Structures are given as structure tokens and as C-alpha cells.
Short mmCIF file of C-alpha atoms and ligand atoms in Angstrom, two decimals:
data_model
loop_
_atom_site.label_atom_id
_atom_site.label_comp_id
_atom_site.label_asym_id
_atom_site.label_seq_id
_atom_site.Cartn_x
_atom_site.Cartn_y
_atom_site.Cartn_z
CA UNK A 1 -15.47 -8.43 29.59
CA UNK A 2 -14.74 -7.30 26.20
CA UNK A 3 -15.36 -3.50 26.31
CA UNK A 4 -13.53 -3.31 29.75
CA UNK A 5 -11.19 -0.08 30.15
CA UNK A 6 -8.12 -0.36 31.74
CA UNK A 7 -5.85 2.72 32.57
CA UNK A 8 -2.07 2.24 32.44
CA UNK A 9 -0.49 5.18 34.40
CA UNK A 10 2.25 7.34 32.92
CA UNK A 11 5.21 5.39 34.91
CA UNK A 12 3.93 2.00 33.72
CA UNK A 13 4.27 2.32 30.17
CA UNK A 14 6.91 3.32 27.63
CA UNK A 15 5.54 6.29 25.82
CA UNK A 16 6.89 9.88 26.77
CA UNK A 17 6.36 13.21 24.95
CA UNK A 18 9.73 12.84 23.26
CA UNK A 19 8.41 10.07 21.35
CA UNK A 20 5.49 11.97 19.83
CA UNK A 21 6.10 14.54 17.12
CA UNK A 22 6.06 18.13 17.98
CA UNK A 23 2.93 18.92 15.64
CA UNK A 24 0.96 16.08 17.21
CA UNK A 25 1.71 17.40 20.68
CA UNK A 26 0.58 20.97 19.48
CA UNK A 27 -2.62 19.62 18.07
CA UNK A 28 -3.18 17.61 21.36
CA UNK A 29 -2.47 20.69 23.65
CA UNK A 30 -4.58 23.11 21.70
CA UNK A 31 -7.57 20.56 21.87
CA UNK A 32 -7.16 20.01 25.72
CA UNK A 33 -6.77 23.66 26.53
CA UNK A 34 -10.08 24.30 24.67
CA UNK A 35 -11.81 21.98 26.91
CA UNK A 36 -11.97 19.02 24.62
CA UNK A 37 -10.67 15.34 25.22
CA UNK A 38 -7.54 14.81 22.95
CA UNK A 39 -5.83 11.47 22.77
CA UNK A 40 -3.44 9.79 20.44
CA UNK A 41 -4.79 6.66 18.91
CA UNK A 42 -3.98 3.81 16.48
CA UNK A 43 -0.68 3.05 14.79
CA UNK A 44 1.09 6.12 16.66
CA UNK A 45 0.37 4.48 20.06
CA UNK A 46 0.76 0.94 19.19
CA UNK A 47 4.07 1.57 17.28
CA UNK A 48 5.64 3.72 19.88
CA UNK A 49 4.64 1.29 22.65
CA UNK A 50 6.63 -1.68 20.39
CA UNK A 51 9.75 0.50 20.20
CA UNK A 52 9.25 1.40 16.53
CA UNK A 53 8.82 4.56 14.86
CA UNK A 54 5.19 5.43 13.85
CA UNK A 55 4.68 6.77 10.23
CA UNK A 56 2.17 9.14 11.53
CA UNK A 57 0.26 10.24 14.55
CA UNK A 58 -3.67 10.31 14.62
CA UNK A 59 -5.66 12.13 17.20
CA UNK A 60 -9.02 11.63 18.47
CA UNK A 61 -11.27 13.78 20.22
CA UNK A 62 -14.72 14.55 21.34
CA UNK A 63 -14.85 18.07 19.41
CA UNK A 64 -16.76 17.81 16.28
CA UNK A 65 -14.72 18.13 12.83
CA UNK A 66 -16.36 21.67 12.65
CA UNK A 67 -15.08 22.66 16.08
CA UNK A 68 -11.53 21.31 15.28
CA UNK A 69 -11.42 23.11 12.06
CA UNK A 70 -12.45 26.43 13.88
CA UNK A 71 -9.65 25.79 16.43
CA UNK A 72 -6.69 25.35 13.74
CA UNK A 73 -6.43 27.94 11.17
CA UNK A 74 -4.27 25.46 9.24
CA UNK A 75 -6.74 22.96 9.02
CA UNK A 76 -9.37 21.52 6.39
CA UNK A 77 -12.36 19.41 6.69
CA UNK A 78 -12.03 16.20 4.56
CA UNK A 79 -13.93 13.08 3.58
CA UNK A 80 -17.51 11.94 3.18
CA UNK A 81 -17.52 8.40 3.95
CA UNK A 82 -15.55 9.42 7.02
CA UNK A 83 -15.46 12.88 7.95
CA UNK A 84 -12.18 14.35 9.68
CA UNK A 85 -9.93 17.15 9.91
CA UNK A 86 -6.34 17.35 8.47
CA UNK A 87 -4.11 20.02 10.61
CA UNK A 88 -1.43 20.89 8.19
CA UNK A 89 2.22 21.70 9.07
CA UNK A 90 3.89 22.12 5.72
CA UNK A 91 4.42 18.59 4.59
CA UNK A 92 3.38 17.05 7.83
CA UNK A 93 -0.25 16.45 8.51
CA UNK A 94 -2.06 15.43 11.66
CA UNK A 95 -5.25 13.72 11.16
CA UNK A 96 -7.88 14.60 13.80
CA UNK A 97 -11.14 12.42 14.13
CA UNK A 98 -14.19 12.93 16.22
CA UNK A 99 -15.02 9.92 18.41
CA UNK A 100 -17.55 7.58 16.27
CA UNK A 101 -20.30 5.35 17.49
CA UNK A 102 -20.93 1.99 16.12
CA UNK A 103 -23.20 1.93 13.11
CA UNK A 104 -26.98 1.55 14.17
CA UNK A 105 -30.20 0.83 12.38
CA UNK A 106 -31.96 3.98 13.55
CA UNK A 107 -29.68 6.73 12.21
CA UNK A 108 -30.60 8.80 9.37
CA UNK A 109 -29.02 7.64 5.72
CA UNK A 110 -27.12 10.77 5.71
CA UNK A 111 -25.18 9.97 8.78
CA UNK A 112 -24.49 6.14 8.61
CA UNK A 113 -25.54 3.38 6.00
CA UNK A 114 -24.91 -0.04 5.67
CA UNK A 115 -25.09 -2.04 2.39
CA UNK A 116 -27.01 -5.37 1.65
CA UNK A 117 -23.98 -7.52 3.04
CA UNK A 118 -23.65 -5.61 6.29
CA UNK A 119 -21.00 -3.33 4.76
CA UNK A 120 -20.56 0.13 6.31
CA UNK A 121 -20.93 2.71 3.48
CA UNK A 122 -20.81 5.81 5.61
CA UNK A 123 -19.61 6.25 9.03
CA UNK A 124 -20.33 9.77 10.59
CA UNK A 125 -22.23 9.18 13.76
CA UNK A 126 -20.34 10.74 16.58
CA UNK A 127 -20.09 8.84 19.81
CA UNK A 128 -18.46 8.68 23.18
CA UNK A 129 -14.73 7.62 23.56
CA UNK A 130 -15.82 4.29 24.67
CA UNK A 131 -17.94 3.57 21.64
CA UNK A 132 -15.00 4.85 19.57
CA UNK A 133 -12.80 2.20 20.92
CA UNK A 134 -15.21 -0.66 20.26
CA UNK A 135 -15.76 0.31 16.42
CA UNK A 136 -11.98 0.28 15.94
CA UNK A 137 -10.59 -2.93 14.11
CA UNK A 138 -7.98 -4.71 16.39
CA UNK A 139 -7.53 -4.44 20.20
CA UNK A 140 -4.04 -3.07 19.66
CA UNK A 141 -5.44 -0.37 17.34
CA UNK A 142 -7.81 0.77 20.08
CA UNK A 143 -5.00 2.01 22.59
CA UNK A 144 -5.22 5.60 23.38
CA UNK A 145 -2.49 7.93 24.98
CA UNK A 146 -4.56 10.63 27.02
CA UNK A 147 -2.66 14.05 27.01
CA UNK A 148 -4.74 15.08 30.07
CA UNK A 149 -2.76 12.63 32.40
CA UNK A 150 -0.23 10.96 30.01
CA UNK A 151 -1.94 7.54 30.67
CA UNK A 152 -2.63 4.83 28.24
CA UNK A 153 -6.12 3.66 27.88
CA UNK A 154 -6.55 0.03 26.91
CA UNK A 155 -10.01 -1.27 25.68
CA UNK A 156 -11.00 -4.93 24.93
CA UNK A 157 -7.70 -6.17 26.32
CA UNK A 158 -5.55 -4.27 24.00
CA UNK A 159 -2.61 -3.86 26.44
CA UNK A 160 -2.50 -7.77 26.94
CA UNK A 161 -2.62 -8.37 23.23
CA UNK A 162 0.07 -6.01 22.54
CA UNK A 163 2.36 -7.89 25.24
CA UNK A 164 1.43 -11.23 23.49
CA UNK A 165 1.78 -9.82 20.08
CA UNK A 166 -1.59 -10.78 19.09
CA UNK A 167 -3.87 -9.38 16.77
CA UNK A 168 -7.54 -9.87 17.62
CA UNK A 169 -10.63 -8.38 16.17
CA UNK A 170 -12.77 -6.25 18.63
CA UNK A 171 -16.40 -7.84 18.83
CA UNK A 172 -17.51 -10.76 16.57
CA UNK A 173 -14.87 -11.42 13.89
CA UNK A 174 -17.32 -12.32 11.15
CA UNK A 175 -19.62 -9.36 11.79
CA UNK A 176 -16.61 -7.27 11.47
CA UNK A 177 -15.29 -8.62 8.31
CA UNK A 178 -18.57 -8.23 6.91
CA UNK A 179 -18.99 -4.69 7.94
CA UNK A 180 -15.62 -4.00 6.19
CA UNK A 181 -13.80 -6.70 4.25
CA UNK A 182 -10.64 -4.68 4.08
CA UNK A 183 -10.07 -5.74 7.52
CA UNK A 184 -8.98 -9.00 6.27
CA UNK A 185 -6.19 -7.22 4.56
CA UNK A 186 -5.32 -5.14 7.25
CA UNK A 187 -5.12 -8.14 9.58
CA UNK A 188 -2.32 -9.51 7.22
CA UNK A 189 -0.79 -6.10 6.78
CA UNK A 190 -0.18 -5.86 10.50
CA UNK A 191 1.04 -9.42 10.68
CA UNK A 192 3.75 -8.66 8.07
CA UNK A 193 4.66 -5.31 9.57
CA UNK A 194 4.38 -6.04 13.24
CA UNK A 195 5.32 -9.80 13.29
CA UNK A 196 2.17 -10.41 15.08
CA UNK A 197 -0.03 -13.82 14.97
CA UNK A 198 -3.71 -13.50 14.56
CA UNK A 199 -5.78 -14.94 17.28
CA UNK A 200 -7.40 -18.10 16.26
CA UNK A 201 -11.00 -16.59 16.17
CA UNK A 202 -9.88 -13.90 14.26
CA UNK A 203 -8.02 -16.04 11.77
CA UNK A 204 -10.93 -18.49 11.40
CA UNK A 205 -13.20 -16.79 9.16
CA UNK A 206 -10.84 -15.05 6.77
CA UNK A 207 -10.47 -17.86 4.02
CA UNK A 208 -14.33 -18.28 3.99
CA UNK A 209 -14.92 -14.53 3.66
CA UNK A 210 -12.21 -13.70 1.30
CA UNK A 211 -14.69 -13.39 -1.66
CA UNK A 212 -16.36 -10.60 0.18
CA UNK A 213 -13.34 -8.33 -1.22
CA UNK A 214 -14.93 -8.29 -4.47
CA UNK A 215 -17.48 -6.11 -3.16
CA UNK A 216 -15.08 -3.51 -1.95
CA UNK A 217 -14.61 -0.46 -4.53
CA UNK A 218 -11.62 -1.31 -6.83
CA UNK A 219 -9.94 2.23 -5.94
CA UNK A 220 -9.94 1.48 -2.33
CA UNK A 221 -8.35 -1.74 -2.98
CA UNK A 222 -5.68 -0.37 -4.99
CA UNK A 223 -4.55 1.97 -1.96
CA UNK A 224 -4.71 -0.90 0.43
CA UNK A 225 -2.53 -2.93 -2.13
CA UNK A 226 -0.02 -0.28 -2.11
CA UNK A 227 0.07 -0.06 1.44
CA UNK A 228 0.46 -3.91 1.40
CA UNK A 229 3.41 -4.15 -0.67
CA UNK A 230 5.26 -0.91 -0.82
CA UNK A 231 5.96 -0.56 3.13
CA UNK A 232 8.97 -2.57 3.45
CA UNK A 233 7.51 -5.97 4.33
CA UNK A 234 6.31 -7.17 0.92
CA UNK A 235 8.05 -10.64 1.01
CA UNK A 236 6.24 -11.76 4.37
CA UNK A 237 2.96 -10.19 3.35
CA UNK A 238 2.99 -11.84 -0.02
CA UNK A 239 3.26 -15.38 1.62
CA UNK A 240 0.52 -14.39 4.20
CA UNK A 241 -1.72 -13.10 1.56
CA UNK A 242 -1.39 -16.52 -0.38
CA UNK A 243 -1.82 -18.51 2.78
CA UNK A 244 -5.11 -16.87 3.52
CA UNK A 245 -6.25 -17.12 0.17
CA UNK A 246 -6.63 -13.21 -0.27
CA UNK A 247 -4.02 -12.54 -3.05
CA UNK A 248 -6.19 -14.26 -5.56
CA UNK A 249 -9.16 -11.57 -4.91
CA UNK A 250 -6.86 -8.56 -5.52
CA UNK A 251 -4.82 -9.88 -8.48
CA UNK A 252 -6.64 -12.86 -9.72
CA UNK A 253 -4.85 -13.42 -13.24
CA UNK A 254 -1.40 -12.83 -11.61
CA UNK A 255 -2.62 -15.37 -8.86
CA UNK A 256 -3.60 -17.97 -11.30
CA UNK A 257 -0.12 -17.96 -12.99
CA UNK A 258 1.79 -17.84 -9.65
CA UNK A 259 -0.16 -20.89 -8.28
CA UNK A 260 0.62 -22.92 -11.48
CA UNK A 261 3.92 -21.98 -12.71
CA UNK A 262 7.21 -21.83 -10.82
CA UNK A 263 8.53 -18.74 -12.79
CA UNK A 264 5.70 -16.64 -11.96
CA UNK A 265 6.07 -17.68 -8.34
CA UNK A 266 9.78 -17.04 -8.41
CA UNK A 267 9.21 -13.66 -10.15
CA UNK A 268 6.63 -12.39 -7.65
CA UNK A 269 8.86 -13.37 -4.85
CA UNK A 270 11.88 -11.70 -6.18
CA UNK A 271 9.75 -8.74 -6.88
CA UNK A 272 8.86 -8.52 -3.30
CA UNK A 273 12.44 -9.00 -2.11
CA UNK A 274 13.68 -6.42 -4.39
CA UNK A 275 11.16 -3.93 -3.26
CA UNK A 276 11.80 -4.48 0.52
CA UNK A 277 15.61 -4.10 -0.10
CA UNK A 278 15.10 -0.75 -2.06
CA UNK A 279 12.90 0.44 0.74
CA UNK A 280 15.72 -0.65 3.19
CA UNK A 281 18.37 0.99 1.45
CA UNK A 282 16.10 4.30 1.20
CA UNK A 283 15.58 4.03 -2.45
CA UNK A 284 12.40 5.10 -4.18
CA UNK A 285 9.89 2.31 -5.24
CA UNK A 286 7.24 2.90 -7.85
CA UNK A 287 3.95 1.12 -8.10
CA UNK A 288 4.01 0.74 -11.68
CA UNK A 289 7.57 -1.32 -11.49
CA UNK A 290 5.95 -3.80 -8.86
CA UNK A 291 2.85 -4.13 -10.87
CA UNK A 292 4.27 -4.79 -14.35
CA UNK A 293 6.44 -7.63 -12.52
CA UNK A 294 3.58 -8.97 -10.93
CA UNK A 295 1.30 -8.95 -14.06
CA UNK A 296 3.91 -10.13 -16.43
CA UNK A 297 3.45 -13.77 -16.44
CA UNK A 298 -0.41 -13.32 -17.13
CA UNK A 299 0.50 -11.03 -20.06
CA UNK A 300 3.10 -13.42 -21.24
CA UNK A 301 0.60 -16.39 -20.89
CA UNK A 302 -2.03 -14.64 -23.05
CA UNK A 303 0.50 -13.28 -25.59
CA UNK A 304 1.62 -16.82 -26.19
CA UNK A 305 -1.81 -18.04 -26.47
CA UNK A 306 -2.67 -15.43 -29.13
CA UNK A 307 0.55 -16.14 -31.10
CA UNK A 308 -0.22 -19.95 -31.01
CA UNK A 309 -3.40 -18.84 -33.01
CA UNK A 310 -1.38 -17.32 -35.55
CA UNK A 311 -1.02 -13.47 -34.46
CA UNK A 312 2.18 -11.71 -34.70
CA UNK A 313 3.99 -11.13 -31.30
CA UNK A 314 3.29 -7.15 -31.28
CA UNK A 315 -0.40 -7.29 -31.93
CA UNK A 316 -0.56 -10.19 -29.58
CA UNK A 317 1.28 -8.24 -27.01
CA UNK A 318 -1.08 -5.33 -27.20
CA UNK A 319 -4.07 -7.42 -26.94
CA UNK A 320 -2.79 -9.33 -24.21
CA UNK A 321 -1.93 -6.17 -22.20
CA UNK A 322 -5.34 -4.68 -22.99
CA UNK A 323 -7.30 -7.88 -21.72
CA UNK A 324 -5.08 -8.36 -18.63
CA UNK A 325 -5.57 -4.92 -17.68
CA UNK A 326 -9.20 -4.82 -17.98
CA UNK A 327 -9.65 -7.73 -15.95
CA UNK A 328 -7.31 -6.70 -13.43
CA UNK A 329 -9.00 -3.16 -13.01
CA UNK A 330 -12.11 -4.92 -12.14
CA UNK A 331 -10.65 -6.09 -8.93
CA UNK A 332 -8.00 -3.57 -7.88
CA UNK A 333 -8.24 -0.72 -10.19
CA UNK A 334 -4.92 0.63 -11.27
CA UNK A 335 -4.80 4.37 -12.00
CA UNK A 336 -3.96 5.34 -15.55
CA UNK A 337 -0.83 7.10 -14.86
CA UNK A 338 0.56 3.77 -13.79
CA UNK A 339 -1.00 1.62 -16.63
CA UNK A 340 0.72 3.94 -19.10
CA UNK A 341 4.13 3.06 -17.59
CA UNK A 342 3.30 -0.49 -17.15
CA UNK A 343 2.43 -0.81 -20.76
CA UNK A 344 5.84 0.74 -21.70
CA UNK A 345 7.74 -1.29 -19.43
CA UNK A 346 6.26 -4.47 -21.03
CA UNK A 347 6.50 -3.23 -24.66
CA UNK A 348 10.15 -2.40 -24.07
CA UNK A 349 10.61 -6.14 -23.13
CA UNK A 350 10.00 -6.85 -26.86
CA UNK A 351 12.41 -4.29 -28.06
CA UNK A 352 15.35 -5.15 -25.50
CA UNK A 353 16.10 -8.49 -27.57
CA UNK A 354 16.62 -6.59 -30.75
CA UNK A 355 20.21 -5.96 -30.11
CA UNK A 356 21.23 -5.77 -33.71
CA UNK A 357 19.00 -2.80 -34.19
CA UNK A 358 20.84 0.78 -34.71
CA UNK A 359 18.12 1.98 -32.63
CA UNK A 360 19.70 0.38 -29.24
CA UNK A 361 21.31 3.61 -28.37
CA UNK A 362 18.08 5.36 -28.66
CA UNK A 363 16.54 2.92 -26.20
CA UNK A 364 18.83 4.30 -23.48
CA UNK A 365 17.00 7.58 -23.54
CA UNK A 366 13.54 6.07 -23.14
CA UNK A 367 11.74 7.42 -20.12
CA UNK A 368 11.02 3.83 -18.94
CA UNK A 369 14.42 2.21 -20.14
CA UNK A 370 15.76 2.08 -16.48
CA UNK A 371 12.68 0.25 -15.44
CA UNK A 372 12.63 -2.10 -18.46
CA UNK A 373 16.24 -2.89 -17.93
CA UNK A 374 15.90 -3.59 -13.97
CA UNK A 375 12.76 -5.86 -14.97
CA UNK A 376 14.81 -7.69 -17.55
CA UNK A 377 17.29 -8.60 -14.99
CA UNK A 378 14.36 -9.64 -12.54
CA UNK A 379 13.21 -12.21 -15.12
CA UNK A 380 16.54 -13.57 -15.59
CA UNK A 381 17.04 -13.75 -11.96
CA UNK A 382 13.81 -15.53 -11.80
CA UNK A 383 14.83 -18.36 -14.13
CA UNK A 384 13.78 -16.84 -17.50
CA UNK A 385 16.65 -17.80 -19.97
CA UNK A 386 17.20 -14.88 -22.32
CA UNK A 387 20.54 -15.90 -23.55
CA UNK A 388 22.56 -13.24 -21.56
CA UNK A 389 20.51 -10.44 -22.56
CA UNK A 390 20.66 -8.58 -19.30
CA UNK A 391 24.59 -8.79 -19.17
CA UNK A 392 24.74 -7.55 -22.84
CA UNK A 393 22.47 -4.40 -21.85
CA UNK A 394 24.78 -3.84 -18.81
CA UNK A 395 27.84 -3.82 -20.81
CA UNK A 396 26.08 -1.78 -23.70
CA UNK A 397 25.46 0.95 -20.87
CA UNK A 398 28.87 0.84 -19.69
CA UNK A 399 30.02 1.59 -23.16
CA UNK A 400 27.64 4.29 -24.06
CA UNK A 401 26.63 5.57 -20.90
CA UNK A 402 23.11 6.80 -20.00
CA UNK A 403 21.85 10.17 -21.13
CA UNK A 404 21.70 12.76 -18.34
CA UNK A 405 18.13 13.85 -19.18
CA UNK A 406 15.50 11.56 -20.64
CA UNK A 407 13.08 12.77 -22.89
CA UNK A 408 9.56 13.03 -21.81
CA UNK A 409 8.10 11.31 -24.92
CA UNK A 410 10.38 8.58 -26.61
CA UNK A 411 8.26 8.44 -29.87
CA UNK A 412 8.07 12.05 -30.42
CA UNK A 413 11.70 12.80 -31.79
CA UNK A 414 11.34 16.44 -32.48
CA UNK A 415 10.70 17.12 -28.74
CA UNK A 416 13.76 15.12 -27.69
CA UNK A 417 16.17 17.22 -25.66
CA UNK A 418 19.74 17.14 -26.61
CA UNK A 419 21.50 14.15 -24.96
CA UNK A 420 24.67 14.51 -22.98
CA UNK A 421 26.52 11.43 -22.93
CA UNK A 422 28.91 10.33 -20.23
CA UNK A 423 31.06 7.18 -20.99
CA UNK A 424 31.72 4.80 -18.17
CA UNK A 425 28.76 6.46 -15.97
CA UNK A 426 28.30 4.20 -12.83
CA UNK A 427 25.14 2.16 -13.32
CA UNK A 428 21.98 3.63 -11.52
CA UNK A 429 19.54 0.98 -10.52
CA UNK A 430 16.58 3.02 -9.88
CA UNK A 431 13.40 1.84 -11.64
CA UNK A 432 11.74 5.17 -11.35
CA UNK A 433 12.33 7.49 -14.18
P1 ATP B 1 -0.45 2.39 10.06
O1 ATP B 1 -0.64 3.81 10.16
O2 ATP B 1 0.83 1.88 10.51
O3 ATP B 1 -0.90 1.81 8.82
P2 ATP B 1 -2.79 2.29 11.87
O4 ATP B 1 -3.15 1.34 12.82
O5 ATP B 1 -2.43 3.71 12.20
O6 ATP B 1 -1.50 1.75 11.22
P3 ATP B 1 -4.57 3.61 9.83
O7 ATP B 1 -5.04 3.04 8.68
O8 ATP B 1 -3.77 4.71 10.06
O9 ATP B 1 -3.72 2.27 10.68
O10 ATP B 1 -5.75 3.85 10.92
C1 ATP B 1 -5.77 4.44 12.15
C2 ATP B 1 -6.65 3.86 13.26
O11 ATP B 1 -8.03 3.80 12.71
C3 ATP B 1 -6.26 2.38 13.36
O12 ATP B 1 -5.44 1.95 14.21
C4 ATP B 1 -7.70 1.82 13.68
O13 ATP B 1 -8.04 1.93 15.18
C5 ATP B 1 -8.83 2.67 12.95
N1 ATP B 1 -9.33 1.99 11.84
C6 ATP B 1 -8.52 2.08 10.45
N2 ATP B 1 -9.05 1.51 9.47
C7 ATP B 1 -10.20 0.75 10.10
C8 ATP B 1 -11.03 -0.17 9.73
N3 ATP B 1 -11.22 -0.52 8.36
N4 ATP B 1 -11.97 -0.84 10.51
C9 ATP B 1 -12.03 -0.20 11.82
N5 ATP B 1 -11.15 0.44 12.55
C10 ATP B 1 -9.97 1.22 11.59
MG1 MG B 2 -1.63 5.39 10.87
#
């Protein structure tokens, strides 16, 4: 039976309290002592059972958000679409969610709402623990660790699916994808992260329903894209996103180039590999660097198109950037703080070839120089023939050093702080500025 509950006692599973963060334990114990149910759920349980380190611990309870909020002075109520409580311990945040019931027709609009295509818009109807389990996405995400007796609760066969490394949606897959099309992206994200397979019935509707992603708010898709590509498994996730025909609904212009042009594909693959390597090496990754690489072929294609109609390269680039960005943001909205830096990285691609200019030294102090230079190397590595330009800039930096402090605004020369030069300073390869 799909909703069947199995209880795995403490000596038959691999989670012990030493695997759980002190803060999560504090929250669990306080709720339990106050007479509420208190369980870990989601990635914290799933990843710990797989011997991985979860990135956070989520708590589920039968206490309402208001009751949880009263119990913890260091907590705050958040969310409208999905009301929950954050218990804050410095930089560590434990998310506490009240058990939810599945969406039903007869609830008031304030509590739950479903859109015309069956999409859930609000989700604040509280329910029992059993109901809470069945409205979660995958069976392996509906495993709970119960602080009352240290057992693991498995619903809908989650425990078996975990052993068999299978992602299976709870309930009817098509209905569940229609309720929330982001579950298609989550399926790919967990495949990439956990190296699990999709069960056949969970995989089947994805290509067919992929266009539903276009109804998801573009700001939410941006957040999901970052989770997809900036979590250390970008290379495998990218191939899966293409295979399941989802990538084109997030980044349509980039996707068109990638499917038609070897350089665009190679650049995207190298960008993904590069991102994963940086994360493995504990280096920073910035969304703007990643995104400027992904969208570059689309910008370049449009710029060349405009040039062929007689426009000069600079205005053509600006116009190309504007239209690629405007189109992109209809699907996955990139916040302005990133689009500004992306534009700078792209504009620098036109300035870096001007190596005879006396302004070359100034470019070293540009806040986006490092990213633009790294991107230049990536372009060459992906097959663009730039006549040894990357090496030229490598040598130039060796010779002139990189200023210690970068000015906040490159164009405003009066603001520019004095530069300290250090000859032969070793090369830093951070794309962030
Ligand atoms: P990770 O934290 O590694 O990304 P996670 O499984 O914890 O993985 P979260 O986004 O933190 O993912 O969500 C926590 C839990 O909430 C999930 O495990 C799942 O049970 C439930 N959940 C999250 N998003 C959805 C969704 N769109 N539909 C149904 N359930 C969801
Ligand atoms: Mg989580």
C-alpha cells in the first residue's frame, strides 16, 4: 500500500545523535519536552542514512508555527506561500515546519489555493504526520527520524527506495508534477547529487510536462537553478537536464546555441566542470561568472548578427546583451546585482583584445578583471581561437602584478583608491571580485 508506514528501530538504521547538529538536537528536544512531536525530515535524514553530510537539518512537528515561535526566543515566523519558523543560532538556522495536509478543494482560499493547471499556490493547511509524509515529493524525502524513540519512519516505501538508490515520486507522478513543476528539476538535482536513478513511472512524464516550467515564477526558477548548478554536481546535472529536455525551459537562448554549436556545448561543459572543481577545492563560486559563461554564445551570436547588418561592434554588443537578458529573464530571472556584473564581464571581452592600448594596466584594476580573464581562458579552453590572448594576459599580470585593492567603480577615476603594485605576485584564479 502506497501510504504504508514502516518503523525502523534505532539499532537497525545508521543514524545516531552524533550525526545530528547540536542545534537541531536542541530544537528537537525542546519541542519533545513541551509535548509536541518532533522529527527530523528530508535531506538531513536521507543524506545521513547515505553516509553523506547533510547541508542542513529540517524539523517537522505538530506544533503550529505560532506555538513553535513562542517556544524559542531565538526564532521568527517566515513565509507566506509556506509558513514556517526559523530557529536562529548565529549563522546556523534550523527550519521548523508544521505537518501539512495535502491540498483539498474545500479549504478556504487563505489557507490553500490551486491554480488553473493544478499548481499549488499556497500551502498552509495543517495536518497529521501521515498526511505530511504523503505530500512530500520523493519517497526518500519522506523519511523521518523520531526524537521520541530514535526510530526512522518510512512512508510509501522510502526505506526500500533508499537501499535501491531510486527516486520515486509519492502518488501519481503526473499529478505531482502538475501541482509543482519544480519537482521535475528537483528530480534531476537529486539524481546528480545522490547518483540515484528515477523510477520509470517518475521519469516518464518529465519530457512531456517540461513546458509547465514556464508557468513557475521566474524568480523561483532562478533560486532552483543556483541549487542545481552551484552545489558541486553541475557537470552531471547539466547532462541530465539536457537529456530530460528541461534545460531549454530555464535557459532557452543558451540551450539553442548549445544544441546547435560545438563551441557553445564545450563552453557550457567546461563551465560546469570548472564550477565543480572550484567547489571541491573550497573556492568561491559566483553566479554571475557561471551565468555569463552560459549565456555568452547567445550574446555573441546576436552581436555577430547585428554586425552583419552594419552595426559597430560596441553598440552591437550592448544591444545583444540587452535583448538576450530581457529574453532570459522571462524564464529564469537573474537579479540585477548579477546582471550588472555579467554585463561587465562581457564588455571586458571586447577590451581585453586591445593589448596595444596604454590602458591595459588600468584594466588590471577593474573589479571584474579577474572574472573576465578567467572567462577568457575558458573561452580558449573551449576552442575559441583568440591568438594566444589568454597567455598574453597571464604574462602581463606576471610582469605588472595585480593591484591589492580593486576600485569600486572602474569608470569613476576620481574614486579610485591608490594602487599598490606587487611585481610577480602569484596568480589568483578567483572569478569573484
Ligand atoms: P537538500 O537540502 O539537500 O537540497 P532536501 O530534500 O532537504 O534536500 P529541501 O528543499 O531542503 O530539500 O526540502 C526539505 C524537504 O521538504 C524535502 O526533503 C521534501 O520532503 C520537502 N519538499 C521540498 N520541496 C518540495 C516540493 N516542491 N514538493 C514536495 N515536497 C517538497
Ligand atoms: Mg534540506
